[in-house]
Tab-separated table of C-alpha atoms in Angstrom:
chain	number	residue	atom	x	y	z
A	220	MET	CA	0.357	-7.280	-22.310
A	221	ASN	CA	3.058	-6.824	-19.247
A	222	VAL	CA	1.629	-8.224	-16.099
A	223	PHE	CA	3.768	-6.414	-13.444
A	224	LEU	CA	3.643	-8.533	-9.862
A	225	ILE	CA	4.551	-6.190	-7.329
A	226	ILE	CA	4.526	-7.345	-3.687
A	227	ASP	CA	4.596	-4.754	-0.558
A	228	GLY	CA	7.560	-6.637	0.638
A	229	MET	CA	7.461	-5.579	4.777
A	230	ASN	CA	3.621	-5.713	4.262
A	231	LEU	CA	3.995	-9.648	3.053
A	232	VAL	CA	7.199	-10.442	5.643
A	233	ARG	CA	6.843	-8.794	8.763
A	234	ARG	CA	3.026	-10.907	9.224
A	235	MET	CA	4.425	-13.966	8.269
A	236	HIS	CA	7.800	-13.345	10.543
A	237	ALA	CA	5.114	-12.715	12.808
A	238	ALA	CA	3.909	-16.037	12.590
A	239	GLN	CA	6.817	-17.930	13.349
A	240	PRO	CA	7.337	-19.796	16.540
A	241	ASN	CA	10.828	-19.525	16.728
A	242	ASP	CA	11.399	-15.996	14.691
A	243	THR	CA	14.830	-16.462	15.387
A	244	ASN	CA	14.584	-19.205	12.466
A	245	ILE	CA	15.216	-17.007	9.313
A	246	ASP	CA	16.268	-19.795	7.160
A	247	GLY	CA	12.372	-21.024	7.041
A	248	LEU	CA	11.787	-17.988	6.876
A	249	GLN	CA	13.111	-17.388	3.487
A	250	GLU	CA	11.446	-20.505	2.564
A	251	GLN	CA	8.225	-19.696	3.636
A	252	VAL	CA	8.405	-16.306	1.513
A	253	HIS	CA	9.819	-18.654	-1.521
A	254	ARG	CA	6.831	-20.786	-1.480
A	255	SER	CA	4.343	-17.503	-1.267
A	256	CYS	CA	5.850	-15.723	-4.007
A	257	LYS	CA	5.614	-18.972	-6.118
A	258	LYS	CA	2.037	-19.546	-5.028
A	259	LEU	CA	1.558	-16.158	-6.636
A	260	ILE	CA	2.949	-16.515	-9.457
A	261	ARG	CA	1.495	-19.913	-10.165
A	262	PHE	CA	-1.917	-17.388	-9.382
A	263	HIS	CA	-1.496	-14.389	-11.117
A	264	GLN	CA	0.749	-15.953	-14.338
A	265	PRO	CA	2.601	-12.312	-14.328
A	266	SER	CA	5.467	-11.728	-16.400
A	267	HIS	CA	7.454	-9.511	-14.266
A	268	ILE	CA	7.632	-9.865	-10.428
A	269	ALA	CA	9.446	-7.206	-8.065
A	270	ILE	CA	9.574	-7.409	-4.571
A	271	VAL	CA	9.138	-3.255	-2.969
A	272	TRP	CA	10.894	-3.070	0.508
A	273	ASP	CA	11.535	0.534	2.092
A	274	GLY	CA	14.030	2.022	3.178
A	275	LYS	CA	16.000	3.927	6.112
A	276	ALA	CA	16.025	7.474	5.048
A	277	ILE	CA	13.402	9.780	6.945
A	278	SER	CA	10.184	10.057	5.168
A	279	TRP	CA	8.765	13.005	3.593
A	280	ARG	CA	5.734	12.485	5.778
A	281	LYS	CA	7.050	12.308	8.801
A	282	ARG	CA	9.009	15.632	8.009
A	283	LEU	CA	5.372	17.075	7.401
A	284	PHE	CA	3.661	16.017	10.374
A	285	GLU	CA	6.113	14.447	12.991
A	286	ASP	CA	3.356	11.971	14.678
A	287	TYR	CA	2.691	9.858	11.308
A	288	LYS	CA	3.310	6.406	12.460
A	289	LYS	CA	4.332	7.220	15.521
A	290	GLY	CA	3.843	4.061	18.031
A	291	ARG	CA	3.933	1.402	15.143
A	292	LYS	CA	6.497	-1.525	17.002
A	293	PRO	CA	9.637	-1.370	15.367
A	294	MET	CA	10.982	-4.605	13.046
A	295	PRO	CA	12.189	-7.210	15.159
A	296	GLU	CA	15.878	-7.822	15.840
A	297	ALA	CA	15.858	-11.114	14.757
A	298	LEU	CA	13.973	-9.929	11.105
A	299	GLU	CA	16.285	-6.732	10.939
A	300	LYS	CA	19.484	-9.067	11.457
A	301	GLY	CA	18.066	-11.720	9.003
A	302	LEU	CA	16.097	-9.192	6.160
A	303	PRO	CA	19.851	-8.971	3.807
A	304	SER	CA	19.550	-13.048	3.291
A	305	VAL	CA	16.068	-13.364	2.654
A	306	LYS	CA	16.565	-10.875	0.152
A	307	THR	CA	19.511	-12.769	-1.117
A	308	TYR	CA	17.650	-16.397	-1.131
A	309	LEU	CA	15.321	-14.619	-3.254
A	310	GLN	CA	17.394	-13.010	-5.587
A	311	HIS	CA	19.389	-16.114	-6.766
A	312	GLN	CA	15.761	-18.096	-7.099
A	313	GLY	CA	15.019	-14.780	-9.896
A	314	ILE	CA	13.164	-12.906	-7.593
A	315	TYR	CA	14.341	-9.429	-7.287
A	316	SER	CA	14.318	-6.401	-5.268
A	317	ILE	CA	13.639	-3.147	-5.432
A	318	GLU	CA	14.773	-0.590	-2.706
A	319	ALA	CA	12.816	2.624	-1.468
A	320	GLN	CA	14.778	5.236	-0.024
A	321	SER	CA	12.191	5.600	2.348
A	322	GLU	CA	8.745	4.151	2.006
A	323	ALA	CA	7.912	1.457	-0.254
A	324	ASP	CA	4.362	3.084	-0.868
A	325	ASP	CA	5.439	5.663	-3.192
A	326	VAL	CA	7.423	3.286	-5.746
A	327	ILE	CA	4.838	0.539	-5.439
A	328	ALA	CA	2.457	3.304	-6.932
A	329	THR	CA	4.549	4.464	-8.796
A	330	LEU	CA	5.443	1.377	-10.469
A	331	ALA	CA	2.038	0.556	-11.418
A	332	THR	CA	1.162	3.702	-12.770
A	333	LYS	CA	4.131	3.702	-15.161
A	334	LEU	CA	2.774	0.105	-15.940
A	335	THR	CA	-0.160	1.347	-16.893
A	336	GLN	CA	0.928	4.065	-18.732
A	337	ALA	CA	2.818	1.695	-20.993
A	338	GLN	CA	-0.261	-0.384	-21.583
A	339	GLY	CA	0.389	-2.973	-19.453
A	340	LYS	CA	-1.049	-3.989	-15.936
A	341	ALA	CA	-0.165	-3.808	-12.093
A	342	ILE	CA	-0.481	-6.442	-9.671
A	343	ILE	CA	-0.124	-4.524	-6.377
A	344	VAL	CA	0.510	-7.274	-3.486
A	345	SER	CA	-0.948	-5.753	-0.069
A	346	THR	CA	-2.892	-5.393	2.398
A	347	ASP	CA	-2.264	-1.520	2.656
A	348	LYS	CA	-4.988	0.438	2.799
A	349	GLY	CA	-3.157	3.411	1.207
A	350	PHE	CA	-3.294	1.913	-2.324
A	351	ASN	CA	-7.390	1.913	-2.088
A	352	GLN	CA	-6.422	5.793	-4.176
A	353	LEU	CA	-5.079	3.547	-7.370
A	354	THR	CA	-8.688	2.665	-9.296
A	355	HIS	CA	-7.382	2.608	-12.935
A	356	PRO	CA	-8.992	-1.102	-13.693
A	357	HIS	CA	-5.596	-2.369	-14.974
A	358	ILE	CA	-3.385	-1.585	-11.232
A	359	GLN	CA	-5.649	-4.666	-8.944
A	360	LEU	CA	-4.627	-5.515	-5.312
A	361	TRP	CA	-4.026	-8.846	-3.493
A	362	ASP	CA	-4.250	-9.949	-0.348
A	363	HIS	CA	-2.143	-12.903	-0.476
A	364	PHE	CA	-3.834	-13.620	3.414
A	365	ASN	CA	-7.112	-14.149	2.294
A	366	GLN	CA	-6.391	-15.234	-1.078
A	367	THR	CA	-8.895	-12.706	-2.519
A	368	PHE	CA	-8.857	-9.385	-5.215
A	369	LEU	CA	-9.681	-6.704	-3.298
A	370	THR	CA	-11.630	-4.758	-6.153
A	371	LEU	CA	-12.943	-1.463	-6.573
A	372	LYS	CA	-16.683	-2.607	-5.534
A	373	ALA	CA	-15.473	-4.309	-2.717
A	374	ARG	CA	-13.942	-1.327	-1.257
A	375	GLU	CA	-16.367	0.862	-2.014
A	376	GLU	CA	-18.612	-1.137	0.337
A	377	LYS	CA	-16.394	-1.512	3.008
A	378	LEU	CA	-15.406	2.503	3.138
A	379	GLY	CA	-19.688	3.426	2.013
A	380	VAL	CA	-18.356	5.693	-0.460
A	381	GLU	CA	-17.109	6.073	-4.464
A	382	SER	CA	-14.159	5.215	-5.727
A	383	SER	CA	-13.666	9.157	-6.142
A	384	GLN	CA	-14.252	9.789	-2.547
A	385	PHE	CA	-11.137	7.624	-1.151
A	386	LEU	CA	-8.504	10.043	-0.645
A	387	ASP	CA	-11.228	12.892	0.711
A	388	TYR	CA	-12.336	10.122	3.172
A	389	LEU	CA	-9.217	9.245	4.969
A	390	ALA	CA	-9.010	13.211	5.205
A	391	LEU	CA	-12.300	12.988	7.186
A	392	ALA	CA	-11.723	9.509	8.835
A	393	GLY	CA	-7.795	9.166	9.019
A	394	ASP	CA	-5.468	6.072	9.461
A	395	SER	CA	-5.256	4.568	12.311
A	396	GLY	CA	-2.580	2.242	11.769
A	397	ASN	CA	-0.348	5.091	10.019
A	398	LYS	CA	-1.643	7.579	12.556
A	399	ILE	CA	-2.801	10.291	10.091
A	400	PRO	CA	-5.206	12.207	11.864
A	401	GLY	CA	-8.155	13.431	10.065
A	402	VAL	CA	-10.745	15.584	11.413
A	403	PRO	CA	-11.255	14.319	15.497
A	404	GLY	CA	-14.607	13.424	16.649
A	405	ILE	CA	-15.376	12.719	12.744
A	406	GLY	CA	-14.987	8.456	12.073
A	407	PRO	CA	-16.038	6.343	9.588
A	408	LYS	CA	-19.454	6.386	9.627
A	409	SER	CA	-19.429	10.469	9.721
A	410	ALA	CA	-17.122	10.840	7.005
A	411	SER	CA	-19.473	8.267	4.435
A	412	GLU	CA	-22.770	10.094	5.312
A	413	LEU	CA	-20.650	13.713	4.970
A	414	LEU	CA	-19.618	12.494	1.549
A	415	LYS	CA	-22.952	11.185	0.097
A	416	THR	CA	-24.808	14.536	0.693
A	417	PHE	CA	-22.380	16.845	-0.267
A	418	ARG	CA	-20.241	14.490	-2.055
A	419	THR	CA	-16.267	16.039	-1.658
A	420	LEU	CA	-14.403	17.462	1.028
A	421	GLY	CA	-14.586	21.082	-0.381
A	422	ASN	CA	-18.043	21.215	-1.100
A	423	ILE	CA	-18.470	19.869	2.557
A	424	TYR	CA	-16.427	23.022	3.730
A	425	ARG	CA	-18.314	24.863	1.864
A	426	SER	CA	-21.354	24.173	3.404
A	427	LEU	CA	-21.010	24.146	7.375
A	428	ASP	CA	-23.498	26.087	7.741
A	429	LYS	CA	-25.821	23.196	6.218
A	430	ILE	CA	-24.472	20.987	8.682
A	431	GLY	CA	-25.279	20.144	12.475
A	432	ALA	CA	-23.550	22.733	15.011
A	433	LYS	CA	-21.743	19.810	17.091
A	434	GLN	CA	-20.700	18.376	14.073
A	435	ALA	CA	-19.954	21.930	11.712
A	436	GLU	CA	-17.190	22.863	15.473
A	437	LYS	CA	-15.911	19.999	15.014
A	438	LEU	CA	-14.992	20.084	11.031
A	439	ALA	CA	-14.404	23.821	11.398
A	440	THR	CA	-11.926	23.359	14.460
A	441	GLY	CA	-10.312	20.378	12.564
A	442	LYS	CA	-10.058	21.857	9.192
A	443	THR	CA	-5.964	22.279	9.114
A	444	LEU	CA	-5.476	18.978	10.445
A	445	ALA	CA	-8.069	17.681	7.362
A	446	LYS	CA	-5.927	19.533	4.652
A	447	LEU	CA	-2.331	17.867	6.373
A	448	SER	CA	-4.712	14.355	6.169
A	449	TYR	CA	-5.069	14.782	2.713
A	450	LYS	CA	-1.366	15.501	1.926
A	451	LEU	CA	-0.272	12.309	3.772
A	452	ILE	CA	-2.219	10.004	2.535
A	453	GLN	CA	-2.095	11.128	-1.270
A	454	LEU	CA	0.599	8.024	-3.071
A	455	GLN	CA	3.264	9.689	-5.100
A	456	THR	CA	3.090	8.398	-8.410
A	457	ASP	CA	5.775	9.705	-10.175
A	458	LEU	CA	9.019	9.367	-8.253
A	459	PRO	CA	12.196	8.966	-10.294
A	460	LEU	CA	13.054	5.340	-10.431
A	461	ASN	CA	16.729	4.257	-11.784
A	462	VAL	CA	15.287	0.592	-12.604
A	463	ASN	CA	13.842	-1.029	-15.865
A	464	LEU	CA	11.261	-3.918	-16.628
A	465	LYS	CA	13.350	-6.445	-17.999
A	466	GLN	CA	14.967	-6.164	-14.644
A	467	PHE	CA	12.475	-8.116	-13.173
A	468	ARG	CA	10.932	-10.107	-16.102
A	469	LEU	CA	10.288	-13.826	-15.340
A	470	SER	CA	11.491	-16.450	-17.774
A	471	SER	CA	9.024	-18.151	-17.694
A	472	PRO	CA	6.074	-17.038	-16.944
A	473	GLN	CA	4.538	-20.233	-17.122
A	474	ASN	CA	6.933	-21.582	-14.623
A	475	THR	CA	7.819	-21.302	-10.603
A	476	PRO	CA	11.515	-20.372	-10.220
């Protein structure tokens, strides 16, 4: 079975860069990223590996909702200038990049989904909660910083909902990290409790007469935002990608590059 290790580039590198005493030390950063990649390869023993990077085009989510990711800190200038050399260095070590037009998330989701359709297995290296919705048994999420799998059971326990309800949950509770609004006044606990009772977002809105007046009013007022949030959090899994899996095969999965 092909095992594709797919690394969320900016999710990994920005945290490493932020932890450096000297943020202009790009040589040190690229060595640190390379060591992390070698560690990932040793542990997961993939047949293929790639790092997916965000592009500069405006995301379809930003076009749909202007406040999407509003207020997020821009990439530090030193990292922005040094990132091309990091990518080149990794490529020389046999770890190739995939450049997304805008957000890497949809590209990663597409790669992982296509691989499972070809009877392969994908391991996504990221802490981005948006990947929670990828629940195929052959798609695994790995938190590199805590050295642990984000298992389906753990994700369900953390959110207090079943995996089939992840999208509905975020449509209600929102995602503050990405400025996805959810329903104002409906927090994580309320979202979980509502879904335990009514099972789906649609059922909740068909049952407002069975919900307390104050909460029902919040839901009714926020219905448009709930629908918008549901669209924003959905990952695209069918993007046309001009890449071939063989481009990312490790010459020897048992050895580090």
